[in-house]
Short mmCIF file of C-alpha atoms in Angstrom, two decimals:
data_model
loop_
_atom_site.label_atom_id
_atom_site.label_comp_id
_atom_site.label_asym_id
_atom_site.label_seq_id
_atom_site.Cartn_x
_atom_site.Cartn_y
_atom_site.Cartn_z
CA MET A 13 -18.27 -59.32 -35.56
CA PRO A 14 -14.80 -59.48 -33.97
CA ALA A 15 -15.58 -61.87 -31.57
CA LEU A 16 -17.47 -64.17 -34.16
CA ARG A 17 -14.15 -63.71 -36.63
CA LYS A 18 -12.11 -64.48 -33.65
CA LEU A 19 -14.36 -67.72 -32.76
CA GLY A 20 -14.14 -68.84 -36.29
CA ASP A 21 -10.34 -68.46 -36.35
CA SER A 22 -9.81 -70.56 -33.21
CA HIS A 23 -12.03 -73.48 -34.80
CA GLY A 24 -9.89 -74.24 -38.13
CA HIS A 25 -10.98 -70.89 -39.69
CA ILE A 26 -14.35 -71.65 -40.26
CA ILE A 27 -16.61 -68.88 -41.27
CA VAL A 28 -19.09 -67.31 -38.83
CA ALA A 29 -21.41 -64.92 -40.20
CA PRO A 30 -24.53 -62.94 -38.91
CA GLN A 31 -27.68 -62.74 -41.05
CA PRO A 32 -29.96 -60.16 -39.50
CA ALA A 33 -32.55 -59.84 -41.92
CA ARG A 34 -32.99 -63.79 -41.71
CA GLY A 35 -32.43 -64.01 -37.70
CA ILE A 36 -29.43 -66.55 -38.16
CA ILE A 37 -25.86 -66.98 -37.70
CA HIS A 38 -24.38 -68.73 -40.76
CA LEU A 39 -21.54 -71.29 -39.97
CA GLN A 40 -19.49 -72.51 -42.66
CA GLY A 41 -16.22 -75.33 -42.65
CA ALA A 42 -15.63 -78.71 -41.59
CA ALA A 43 -18.38 -80.42 -39.73
CA LYS A 44 -15.87 -81.16 -36.52
CA HIS A 45 -14.92 -77.44 -36.44
CA ILE A 46 -18.50 -76.16 -36.45
CA GLU A 47 -19.38 -78.71 -33.58
CA ALA A 48 -16.11 -77.76 -31.72
CA ALA A 49 -17.25 -74.07 -32.26
CA LYS A 50 -21.01 -74.37 -31.21
CA PRO A 51 -20.15 -74.10 -27.01
CA GLY A 52 -18.20 -70.79 -27.54
CA LEU A 53 -21.08 -69.49 -29.90
CA ARG A 54 -23.63 -70.24 -27.33
CA ALA A 55 -21.48 -68.62 -24.84
CA LEU A 56 -21.33 -65.40 -26.82
CA ILE A 57 -25.09 -65.18 -27.47
CA GLU A 58 -25.71 -65.55 -23.65
CA GLU A 59 -23.27 -62.84 -22.99
CA HIS A 60 -24.22 -60.31 -25.29
CA PHE A 61 -28.23 -61.35 -25.75
CA PRO A 62 -29.13 -62.75 -22.46
CA GLU A 63 -32.81 -62.28 -23.29
CA ALA A 64 -32.69 -64.06 -26.31
CA ASP A 65 -33.64 -67.93 -26.87
CA ILE A 66 -31.04 -70.32 -27.67
CA PRO A 67 -31.17 -71.83 -30.98
CA LYS A 68 -32.14 -75.42 -30.77
CA GLU A 69 -29.12 -76.30 -32.71
CA LEU A 70 -26.87 -75.29 -29.45
CA LEU A 71 -28.98 -76.79 -27.08
CA LYS A 72 -27.56 -79.91 -25.12
CA PRO A 73 -29.56 -83.38 -25.50
CA SER A 74 -30.87 -82.82 -21.85
CA GLU A 75 -32.37 -79.34 -23.08
CA LEU A 76 -34.29 -80.57 -25.98
CA PRO A 77 -38.32 -80.60 -25.47
CA GLU A 78 -39.93 -84.06 -25.35
CA ALA A 79 -41.37 -85.13 -28.72
CA PRO A 80 -45.12 -85.26 -28.94
CA GLU A 81 -46.85 -88.96 -28.71
CA ALA A 82 -47.20 -90.34 -32.16
CA PRO A 83 -50.97 -90.78 -33.14
CA GLU A 84 -52.52 -94.10 -32.89
CA MET A 85 -52.59 -96.27 -35.81
CA GLY A 86 -55.84 -95.39 -38.22
CA SER A 87 -56.36 -92.09 -36.54
CA GLU A 88 -55.70 -88.46 -38.05
CA PRO A 89 -54.70 -85.38 -36.46
CA GLU A 90 -57.10 -82.95 -35.97
CA LYS A 91 -57.28 -80.06 -38.35
CA SER A 92 -57.97 -76.29 -37.71
CA ALA A 93 -60.56 -74.17 -39.16
CA GLU A 94 -58.33 -72.60 -41.42
CA GLN A 95 -56.84 -75.59 -42.77
CA MET A 96 -60.11 -76.86 -43.41
CA GLU A 97 -61.41 -73.80 -45.38
CA LYS A 98 -58.46 -74.09 -47.41
CA GLU A 99 -58.69 -77.49 -48.36
CA ALA A 100 -62.27 -77.26 -49.00
CA PRO A 101 -63.06 -77.50 -52.64
CA LYS A 102 -63.51 -74.02 -54.25
CA GLU A 103 -67.05 -73.04 -55.88
CA VAL A 104 -66.66 -72.26 -59.69
CA ASP A 105 -68.81 -69.25 -60.98
CA SER A 106 -71.62 -70.49 -63.29
CA PRO A 107 -71.84 -68.90 -66.92
CA GLN A 108 -74.72 -66.77 -65.81
CA VAL A 109 -72.94 -65.39 -62.91
CA LEU A 110 -69.91 -64.52 -65.18
CA ALA A 111 -72.19 -62.94 -67.76
CA THR A 112 -73.59 -60.85 -65.07
CA LYS A 113 -70.43 -59.84 -63.56
CA ALA A 114 -69.41 -58.77 -67.37
CA LEU A 115 -72.14 -56.50 -67.75
CA LYS A 116 -71.22 -54.48 -64.58
CA ARG A 117 -67.62 -54.25 -66.04
CA ALA A 118 -68.93 -52.97 -69.39
CA TYR A 119 -71.17 -50.22 -67.55
CA ALA A 120 -68.12 -49.09 -65.53
CA THR A 121 -66.05 -48.59 -68.71
CA HIS A 122 -68.76 -46.23 -70.05
CA SER A 123 -68.46 -47.83 -73.38
CA ALA A 124 -71.39 -48.43 -75.27
CA SER A 125 -69.84 -51.17 -77.47
CA ALA A 126 -68.39 -52.94 -74.58
CA MET A 127 -71.85 -52.90 -73.17
CA ARG A 128 -73.41 -54.07 -76.29
CA ILE A 129 -70.88 -56.97 -76.57
CA ALA A 130 -71.42 -57.89 -72.59
CA LEU A 131 -75.29 -57.79 -73.06
CA GLY A 132 -75.02 -60.35 -76.07
CA ALA A 133 -73.16 -62.77 -73.79
CA ALA A 134 -75.42 -62.40 -71.16
CA TYR A 135 -78.04 -63.29 -73.24
CA SER A 136 -76.22 -66.30 -74.61
CA ALA A 137 -75.51 -67.46 -70.93
CA GLY A 138 -79.24 -67.21 -70.13
CA VAL A 139 -78.79 -64.52 -67.56
CA GLY A 140 -81.99 -63.48 -65.47
CA GLN A 141 -84.59 -61.28 -67.04
CA ALA A 142 -83.91 -58.61 -64.10
CA ALA A 143 -80.26 -58.43 -65.18
CA LEU A 144 -80.89 -58.33 -68.95
CA GLU A 145 -83.35 -55.55 -68.18
CA GLU A 146 -81.03 -53.57 -66.30
CA GLY A 147 -78.13 -54.44 -69.17
CA GLU A 148 -80.57 -52.98 -71.64
CA ARG A 149 -81.17 -49.78 -69.42
CA TRP A 150 -77.35 -49.35 -69.25
CA LEU A 151 -76.91 -49.79 -72.88
CA LYS A 152 -79.56 -47.46 -73.86
CA GLU A 153 -78.08 -44.68 -71.19
CA LEU A 154 -74.38 -45.20 -72.78
CA THR A 155 -75.65 -45.03 -76.06
CA ALA A 156 -77.90 -41.64 -75.75
CA ALA A 157 -74.60 -40.16 -73.92
CA ALA A 158 -72.45 -41.19 -76.59
CA ALA A 159 -74.65 -39.64 -79.08
CA LEU A 160 -74.88 -36.33 -77.02
CA GLY A 161 -71.39 -35.94 -76.84
CA VAL A 162 -70.78 -36.41 -80.69
CA VAL A 163 -73.49 -33.72 -81.18
CA LEU A 164 -71.76 -31.27 -78.84
CA GLN A 165 -68.41 -31.92 -80.52
CA LYS A 166 -69.79 -31.04 -83.95
CA ASP A 167 -71.57 -28.05 -85.32
CA ALA A 168 -74.97 -29.26 -84.95
CA SER A 169 -78.12 -27.46 -85.66
CA ILE A 170 -80.71 -26.70 -82.81
CA GLN A 171 -82.85 -29.56 -83.87
CA GLU A 172 -80.07 -32.21 -83.78
CA LEU A 173 -79.20 -30.94 -80.16
CA GLN A 174 -82.85 -30.99 -79.18
CA ALA A 175 -83.16 -34.38 -80.34
CA ALA A 176 -80.33 -35.75 -78.52
CA LEU A 177 -81.00 -34.11 -75.55
CA MET A 178 -84.66 -35.51 -75.17
CA ALA A 179 -83.11 -39.03 -75.87
CA ALA A 180 -80.38 -38.32 -73.16
CA ARG A 181 -83.23 -37.25 -70.74
CA GLU A 182 -85.11 -40.51 -71.22
CA ALA A 183 -82.07 -42.66 -70.86
CA CYS A 184 -81.15 -41.01 -67.40
CA VAL A 185 -77.95 -39.41 -68.75
CA ASP A 186 -75.40 -38.02 -66.11
CA GLU A 187 -76.71 -34.68 -64.95
CA ALA A 188 -73.47 -32.96 -65.72
CA ARG A 189 -73.55 -34.01 -69.27
CA LEU A 190 -77.42 -32.67 -69.69
CA GLU A 191 -76.50 -29.09 -68.25
CA GLU A 192 -73.69 -28.94 -70.45
CA ALA A 193 -76.01 -29.72 -73.42
CA GLU A 194 -78.79 -27.34 -72.22
CA LEU A 195 -76.11 -24.58 -72.01
CA GLN A 196 -75.06 -25.27 -75.35
CA LEU A 197 -78.92 -25.32 -76.78
CA GLY A 198 -79.46 -22.04 -75.04
CA ARG A 199 -76.50 -20.58 -76.84
CA LEU A 200 -77.60 -21.80 -80.23
CA GLU A 201 -81.46 -20.40 -79.73
CA THR A 202 -80.10 -17.13 -78.48
CA GLN A 203 -77.66 -16.87 -81.38
CA GLU A 204 -80.56 -17.76 -83.81
CA ALA A 205 -83.01 -14.98 -81.95
CA LEU A 206 -80.34 -12.68 -82.36
CA VAL A 207 -79.77 -13.05 -86.15
CA LYS A 208 -83.54 -13.12 -86.62
CA ALA A 209 -83.69 -9.78 -84.33
CA MET A 210 -81.30 -8.06 -86.87
CA GLY A 211 -84.02 -7.48 -89.28
CA GLY A 212 -86.36 -6.19 -86.71
CA SER A 213 -86.81 -3.17 -84.69
CA GLU A 214 -84.16 -1.51 -82.25
CA ALA A 215 -85.96 -2.70 -79.35
CA GLU A 216 -86.23 -6.29 -80.35
CA LEU A 217 -82.26 -6.44 -81.39
CA ARG A 218 -81.44 -4.67 -77.99
CA GLU A 219 -83.22 -7.24 -76.04
CA ALA A 220 -81.99 -10.47 -78.15
CA LEU A 221 -78.27 -8.74 -77.80
CA ALA A 222 -78.81 -8.81 -74.02
CA ALA A 223 -79.57 -12.42 -73.89
CA ALA A 224 -76.65 -13.52 -76.38
CA ARG A 225 -74.08 -11.60 -74.32
CA ALA A 226 -75.43 -13.48 -71.13
CA CYS A 227 -75.41 -16.83 -72.67
CA GLY A 228 -72.05 -16.09 -74.14
CA SER A 229 -72.69 -16.08 -77.63
CA ASP A 230 -70.06 -16.15 -80.67
CA VAL A 231 -67.96 -12.97 -80.69
CA ASP A 232 -68.42 -12.37 -84.37
CA ILE A 233 -71.93 -12.56 -84.13
CA LEU A 234 -72.07 -9.87 -80.96
CA ALA A 235 -69.71 -7.65 -83.13
CA GLU A 236 -72.38 -7.87 -85.85
CA ALA A 237 -75.36 -7.59 -83.96
CA GLU A 238 -73.89 -4.49 -82.23
CA ALA A 239 -72.84 -2.86 -85.59
CA ARG A 240 -76.51 -3.36 -86.65
CA LEU A 241 -77.85 -1.75 -83.32
CA CYS A 242 -75.69 1.27 -83.88
CA THR A 243 -77.14 1.59 -87.50
CA LEU A 244 -80.74 1.17 -86.22
CA ALA A 245 -79.92 3.75 -83.50
CA ALA A 246 -78.45 6.21 -86.11
CA GLU A 247 -81.43 5.86 -88.52
CA THR A 248 -84.13 6.50 -85.43
CA GLU A 249 -82.17 9.74 -84.67
CA LEU A 250 -81.85 10.61 -88.39
CA LEU A 251 -85.74 10.11 -88.64
CA SER A 252 -86.28 12.34 -85.74
CA ALA A 253 -83.91 14.93 -87.11
CA MET A 254 -85.63 14.98 -90.55
CA GLU A 255 -89.10 15.14 -88.83
CA LEU A 256 -87.91 18.30 -86.74
CA VAL A 257 -86.44 19.85 -89.97
CA GLN A 258 -89.53 19.25 -91.91
CA SER A 259 -91.80 20.75 -89.06
CA LEU A 260 -89.23 23.86 -88.99
CA GLU A 261 -89.35 24.00 -92.86
CA MET A 262 -93.19 24.20 -93.13
CA SER A 263 -93.03 27.08 -90.30
CA GLY A 264 -90.05 28.85 -91.53
CA ALA A 265 -88.16 28.71 -88.53
CA VAL A 266 -84.84 26.79 -89.85
CA ASP A 267 -81.95 28.48 -87.99
CA GLU A 268 -78.19 27.73 -88.36
CA GLU A 269 -78.12 25.55 -85.14
CA THR A 270 -80.99 23.42 -86.73
CA GLU A 271 -78.68 22.87 -89.91
CA VAL A 272 -75.71 22.02 -87.82
CA VAL A 273 -77.62 19.21 -85.67
CA PHE A 274 -79.26 18.13 -88.82
CA ALA A 275 -75.72 17.95 -90.45
CA ALA A 276 -74.64 15.95 -87.40
CA ALA A 277 -77.19 13.40 -87.66
CA VAL A 278 -76.24 13.00 -91.22
CA ARG A 279 -72.79 12.52 -90.50
CA GLU A 280 -73.35 9.95 -87.78
CA ALA A 281 -76.01 7.85 -89.92
CA GLU A 282 -72.97 7.69 -92.44
CA THR A 283 -70.42 6.49 -90.00
CA ALA A 284 -73.05 3.80 -88.52
CA ALA A 285 -73.50 2.51 -92.11
CA VAL A 286 -76.83 3.82 -92.63
CA SER A 287 -77.82 3.54 -96.43
CA GLY A 288 -80.50 3.49 -98.90
CA PRO A 289 -83.27 5.78 -99.49
CA LEU A 290 -83.36 7.47 -96.06
CA LEU A 291 -80.09 8.67 -96.35
CA ALA A 292 -80.29 9.83 -99.96
CA ASP A 293 -83.31 11.75 -98.86
CA ALA A 294 -81.26 13.12 -95.78
CA ASN A 295 -78.54 14.53 -98.28
CA VAL A 296 -81.03 16.06 -100.65
CA ARG A 297 -82.72 17.71 -97.70
CA LEU A 298 -79.26 18.73 -96.22
CA ALA A 299 -78.18 20.27 -99.45
CA ARG A 300 -81.14 22.20 -99.91
CA LEU A 301 -80.85 23.70 -96.44
CA ALA A 302 -77.36 24.86 -97.49
CA ALA A 303 -78.33 26.48 -100.44
CA GLN A 304 -81.10 28.42 -98.27
CA ARG A 305 -78.47 29.26 -95.71
CA GLU A 306 -75.99 30.30 -98.23
CA ALA A 307 -78.61 32.63 -100.03
CA GLN A 308 -79.51 34.17 -96.80
CA LEU A 309 -75.55 34.80 -96.05
CA SER A 310 -75.08 36.23 -99.43
CA GLN A 311 -77.96 38.59 -99.06
CA LYS A 312 -76.91 39.65 -95.44
CA ARG A 313 -72.92 40.22 -96.67
CA ALA A 314 -74.16 42.01 -99.95
CA ALA A 315 -76.49 44.56 -97.81
CA THR A 316 -73.27 45.17 -95.72
CA ALA A 317 -70.79 45.59 -97.86
CA GLU A 318 -71.68 47.98 -100.46
CA VAL A 319 -71.46 50.89 -97.89
CA ASP A 320 -70.18 53.31 -100.59
CA SER A 321 -70.85 52.03 -104.01
CA ASN A 322 -69.12 55.19 -105.82
CA SER A 323 -65.80 54.41 -103.57
CA LYS A 324 -66.22 50.62 -104.60
CA ARG A 325 -66.65 51.57 -108.43
CA GLN A 326 -63.54 53.91 -108.07
CA LYS A 327 -61.78 51.24 -106.61
CA THR A 328 -62.68 48.51 -108.99
CA GLN A 329 -61.69 50.64 -111.89
CA GLU A 330 -58.52 51.73 -110.42
CA THR A 331 -57.52 47.75 -109.67
CA GLU A 332 -58.61 47.33 -113.69
CA GLU A 333 -56.21 49.77 -114.85
CA ASN A 334 -53.36 48.47 -112.87
CA GLY A 335 -54.25 44.93 -114.23
CA GLU A 336 -54.01 43.76 -110.66
CA GLY A 337 -57.51 43.79 -109.20
CA ASP A 338 -58.41 42.00 -106.16
CA THR A 339 -61.04 39.58 -107.77
CA GLY A 340 -62.17 40.79 -110.84
CA VAL A 341 -65.42 40.31 -110.07
CA THR A 342 -67.91 43.37 -110.96
CA ASP A 343 -71.17 42.26 -109.51
CA GLY A 344 -70.35 43.40 -105.97
CA ASN A 345 -71.01 39.74 -104.60
CA ALA A 346 -68.98 39.74 -101.42
CA LEU A 347 -68.75 35.99 -101.12
CA GLN A 348 -67.98 35.61 -104.79
CA GLU A 349 -64.81 38.06 -104.33
CA TRP A 350 -63.59 35.66 -101.30
CA ALA A 351 -64.05 32.67 -103.37
CA ARG A 352 -62.12 33.89 -106.17
CA SER A 353 -59.14 35.25 -103.75
CA LEU A 354 -59.25 31.62 -102.30
CA LEU A 355 -59.04 30.24 -105.85
CA GLU A 356 -55.90 32.74 -106.52
CA SER A 357 -54.24 31.64 -103.16
CA ALA A 358 -54.56 27.92 -104.03
CA LEU A 359 -53.20 28.56 -107.59
CA LEU A 360 -50.36 30.44 -105.89
CA ILE A 361 -49.60 27.53 -103.40
CA CYS A 362 -49.77 24.78 -106.32
CA CYS A 363 -47.40 26.99 -108.53
CA LYS A 364 -44.72 27.34 -105.90
CA ARG A 365 -44.84 23.93 -105.12
CA ASN A 366 -44.33 22.80 -108.69
CA ALA A 367 -41.49 25.15 -109.18
CA VAL A 368 -39.95 23.69 -105.89
CA GLU A 369 -40.33 20.05 -107.37
CA ALA A 370 -38.61 21.52 -110.78
CA GLU A 371 -35.89 23.06 -109.13
CA ASP A 372 -36.80 26.50 -110.62
CA PHE A 373 -35.86 28.35 -107.81
CA ASP A 374 -36.17 31.85 -109.63
CA LEU A 375 -39.93 31.30 -110.28
CA ALA A 376 -39.93 29.87 -106.51
CA LEU A 377 -38.45 32.95 -105.09
CA ALA A 378 -40.83 35.21 -107.44
CA LEU A 379 -44.07 33.35 -106.40
CA LYS A 380 -42.99 33.51 -102.69
CA GLN A 381 -42.61 37.40 -103.04
CA GLN A 382 -46.14 37.62 -103.72
CA GLU A 383 -47.59 35.49 -101.15
CA ALA A 384 -47.92 38.61 -98.77
CA ALA A 385 -49.83 40.41 -101.44
CA VAL A 386 -52.24 37.57 -102.01
CA GLY A 387 -52.58 36.82 -98.13
CA ASP A 388 -53.54 40.31 -97.67
CA ARG A 389 -56.10 40.27 -100.71
CA VAL A 390 -57.66 36.92 -99.03
CA GLN A 391 -58.09 38.85 -95.60
CA LYS A 392 -59.51 42.15 -96.78
CA VAL A 393 -62.06 40.11 -98.62
CA LYS A 394 -62.62 37.80 -95.81
CA GLU A 395 -63.32 40.83 -93.28
CA LYS A 396 -65.48 42.58 -95.76
CA CYS A 397 -67.65 39.42 -95.81
CA GLN A 398 -67.47 38.91 -92.16
CA ALA A 399 -67.79 42.65 -90.94
CA THR A 400 -71.19 42.61 -89.83
CA PRO A 401 -71.39 45.18 -87.00
CA ASP A 402 -74.04 43.31 -85.13
CA ASP A 403 -72.01 39.99 -84.90
CA PHE A 404 -68.76 42.01 -83.53
CA ALA A 405 -70.69 43.64 -81.06
CA GLN A 406 -72.38 40.75 -79.74
CA LEU A 407 -69.09 38.91 -79.46
CA GLU A 408 -67.31 41.77 -77.56
CA GLU A 409 -70.46 42.14 -75.63
CA VAL A 410 -70.21 38.44 -74.61
CA ARG A 411 -66.27 38.48 -73.93
CA ARG A 412 -67.03 41.51 -71.69
CA GLN A 413 -69.78 39.80 -69.63
CA LYS A 414 -67.53 36.59 -69.47
CA LEU A 415 -64.83 38.42 -67.75
CA GLU A 416 -67.09 40.09 -65.53
CA ALA A 417 -68.38 36.84 -64.34
CA VAL A 418 -65.26 35.33 -63.81
CA GLU A 419 -64.29 38.49 -61.79
CA LYS A 420 -67.46 38.10 -59.69
CA GLU A 421 -66.55 34.22 -59.44
CA ASP A 422 -69.77 33.34 -60.95
CA TYR A 423 -68.35 30.32 -62.77
CA ASP A 424 -71.63 28.85 -64.04
CA ARG A 425 -72.26 32.15 -65.63
CA ALA A 426 -68.95 32.32 -67.13
CA MET A 427 -69.57 28.88 -68.62
CA GLU A 428 -72.66 29.82 -70.34
CA LEU A 429 -70.76 33.07 -71.81
CA LYS A 430 -68.06 30.77 -72.91
CA GLU A 431 -70.29 28.39 -74.85
CA LEU A 432 -72.05 31.58 -76.37
CA GLU A 433 -68.87 32.75 -77.64
CA LYS A 434 -67.96 29.60 -78.99
CA GLN A 435 -70.88 29.61 -80.99
CA LEU A 436 -70.66 33.06 -82.42
CA GLN A 437 -66.90 32.10 -83.42
CA ASN A 438 -68.22 28.89 -85.06
CA ARG A 439 -70.53 30.98 -87.04
CA ARG A 440 -67.65 32.75 -88.66
CA GLN A 441 -65.82 29.55 -89.18
CA LEU A 442 -69.04 28.17 -90.80
CA GLU A 443 -68.92 31.22 -93.26
CA GLU A 444 -65.39 30.03 -94.08
CA VAL A 445 -66.51 26.62 -95.00
CA HIS A 446 -69.33 28.06 -97.21
CA ALA A 447 -66.43 30.24 -98.91
CA ILE A 448 -64.48 27.23 -99.76
CA ALA A 449 -67.55 25.60 -101.13
CA ALA A 450 -68.17 28.62 -103.39
CA ALA A 451 -64.87 28.65 -104.76
CA ALA A 452 -65.04 25.13 -105.65
CA ARG A 453 -68.25 25.87 -107.39
CA LEU A 454 -66.70 28.72 -109.10
CA LEU A 455 -63.79 26.17 -110.31
CA SER A 456 -66.08 23.41 -111.39
CA ASP A 457 -68.57 25.72 -113.17
CA SER A 458 -65.95 27.76 -115.16
CA ARG A 459 -63.74 27.11 -117.95
CA PRO A 460 -60.00 27.73 -117.18
CA GLU A 461 -59.75 30.55 -119.51
CA ASP A 462 -62.44 32.43 -117.63
CA LEU A 463 -60.68 31.95 -114.51
CA LEU A 464 -57.45 34.16 -115.50
CA PRO A 465 -58.81 37.59 -115.52
CA GLY A 466 -58.13 39.15 -112.26
CA LEU A 467 -54.96 37.06 -111.38
CA LEU A 468 -51.70 38.25 -110.66
CA PRO A 469 -49.84 38.43 -114.10
CA THR A 470 -47.13 35.81 -113.13
CA LEU A 471 -50.03 33.33 -111.95
CA ALA A 472 -52.15 33.84 -114.74
CA ASP A 473 -49.06 33.32 -117.10
CA GLN A 474 -48.42 29.82 -115.27
CA ALA A 475 -52.22 28.67 -115.48
CA LYS A 476 -52.37 29.51 -119.17
CA ALA A 477 -49.03 27.58 -119.62
CA ALA A 478 -50.08 24.42 -117.78
CA PRO A 479 -54.08 24.04 -117.33
CA GLU A 480 -53.46 20.93 -115.51
CA LEU A 481 -52.66 23.42 -112.41
CA TRP A 482 -56.34 23.45 -111.83
CA HIS A 483 -56.70 20.00 -110.86
CA GLN A 484 -53.98 20.67 -108.44
CA VAL A 485 -56.11 23.70 -107.26
CA ALA A 486 -59.10 21.67 -106.71
CA GLU A 487 -57.07 19.41 -104.51
CA GLU A 488 -55.75 22.11 -102.61
CA LEU A 489 -59.42 23.30 -102.12
CA ILE A 490 -60.51 19.83 -101.10
CA GLU A 491 -57.65 19.64 -98.59
CA LEU A 492 -58.54 23.11 -97.02
CA TRP A 493 -62.28 22.27 -96.95
CA HIS A 494 -61.37 19.14 -94.75
CA LYS A 495 -59.09 21.23 -92.70
CA HIS A 496 -61.77 23.53 -91.82
CA GLN A 497 -64.40 20.61 -91.28
CA CYS A 498 -61.94 19.12 -88.70
CA MET A 499 -61.07 22.32 -86.85
CA ARG A 500 -64.92 22.77 -86.19
CA ALA A 501 -64.69 19.23 -84.31
CA CYS A 502 -68.34 18.39 -84.53
CA GLU A 503 -69.43 21.75 -82.59
CA ALA A 504 -70.84 23.00 -86.05
CA ASP A 505 -69.86 20.82 -88.59
CA VAL A 506 -70.85 21.31 -91.84
CA GLU A 507 -71.26 18.37 -94.51
CA LEU A 508 -73.84 20.15 -96.87
CA GLU A 509 -70.72 21.30 -99.55
CA GLU A 510 -69.85 17.66 -99.96
CA SER A 511 -71.93 17.51 -103.15
CA ASP A 512 -69.99 20.93 -104.43
CA MET A 513 -66.77 19.53 -103.33
CA ALA A 514 -67.42 16.25 -105.45
CA LYS A 515 -67.82 18.53 -108.36
CA LEU A 516 -64.05 19.04 -108.42
CA ASN A 517 -63.36 15.66 -109.85
CA PHE A 518 -63.45 16.80 -113.19
#
């Protein structure tokens, strides 16, 4: 660039500018100065680019190539094949060819509408029969594919999907679209079979549910079917338990364990939403077992409680003279004594709670001071009912054998003895539940004034002044009953007193 600029300045300040992209050197200025600068420019090119060709504008006249001979008059120069091909007239496609190409382009768009228009144009243009038949086949395929897509997108029935799928197979629709439709059809068929199986047997529903899960059926339908399966399983178990109880009743071999197992089956049936005559029959049978069991317990406690009838009669007379008898019961029934003491305890709790809410703290303090006496009374009558020498001896023997097994590291035996110990303890808890149920029956079957004799004077005055306290006592008994039910935690749960507790809604 400096050399070119220097060359231009030395020749009338003409412009000498290289243009590499075009492969030229541009000179601008007066013609005489440009002609004067050409030798210097050639020298620079030969110096810096010795292998480059010298532009013809810088060549001397003697260095110019000879001009080709002029062709003779009347003769034309020979043309190359490429020139002849370019100058040859181009062929114009016929309407039939254009219509055939339009058919192919329409099929490539996968649009049935475009294909229908192109096929109409092909008929008008008189396209060959083979091309028209192929166009008809393409139109049928695209139409069937579009119809199948519409059915897949909407909530179609099984019949609609089957018809669309059959038409798509006949039209040779793409395999991927056919597989998608077949999968959807299988899903719908399994869902229909699952709904039908919900009204059938447990085995049929289980099989239909497995097939529906494999096909990926609707989550809501699967959840409904699983709930129905649980109900059917609970019904089957309840039927088996009822048959067992019926056979044991006929042979007179119903025991506490049978009652507990049957109560668990009833509870599971209620949880699984089993309804109808079956559950009603089961509850009636369970109530009958409860009555029989309670009668047996009452007889057993009555036989063991009356050790000394004279001392008991004397004690009763003394308590009547003091006006603070333990239970006020003269029939000697230990379970009724326990029930009445539970009523008194519940009444004390309700009275104290009301006194605190009313901010009558003097009354609350007086009631609190009587808690120990009422608690002792409940504990004494409870021990009297549960004081069966055989049970205590058996429980102590089981505990002794358990400790002995642990010392010998016979843990299997220790586990068995632990289960036996738990059963014996649950038997006593079962008796507490029966006592609460007996208290509930006593409350529901008695008039409020009939419950006042035998109560502590303070409690009797409160109950006489506010008869609505017995409603609170009923709620307290229900809460106590549920508490004992939860403590047993399905090991020896008893639902047979539900009817007794329901009576408290008076």
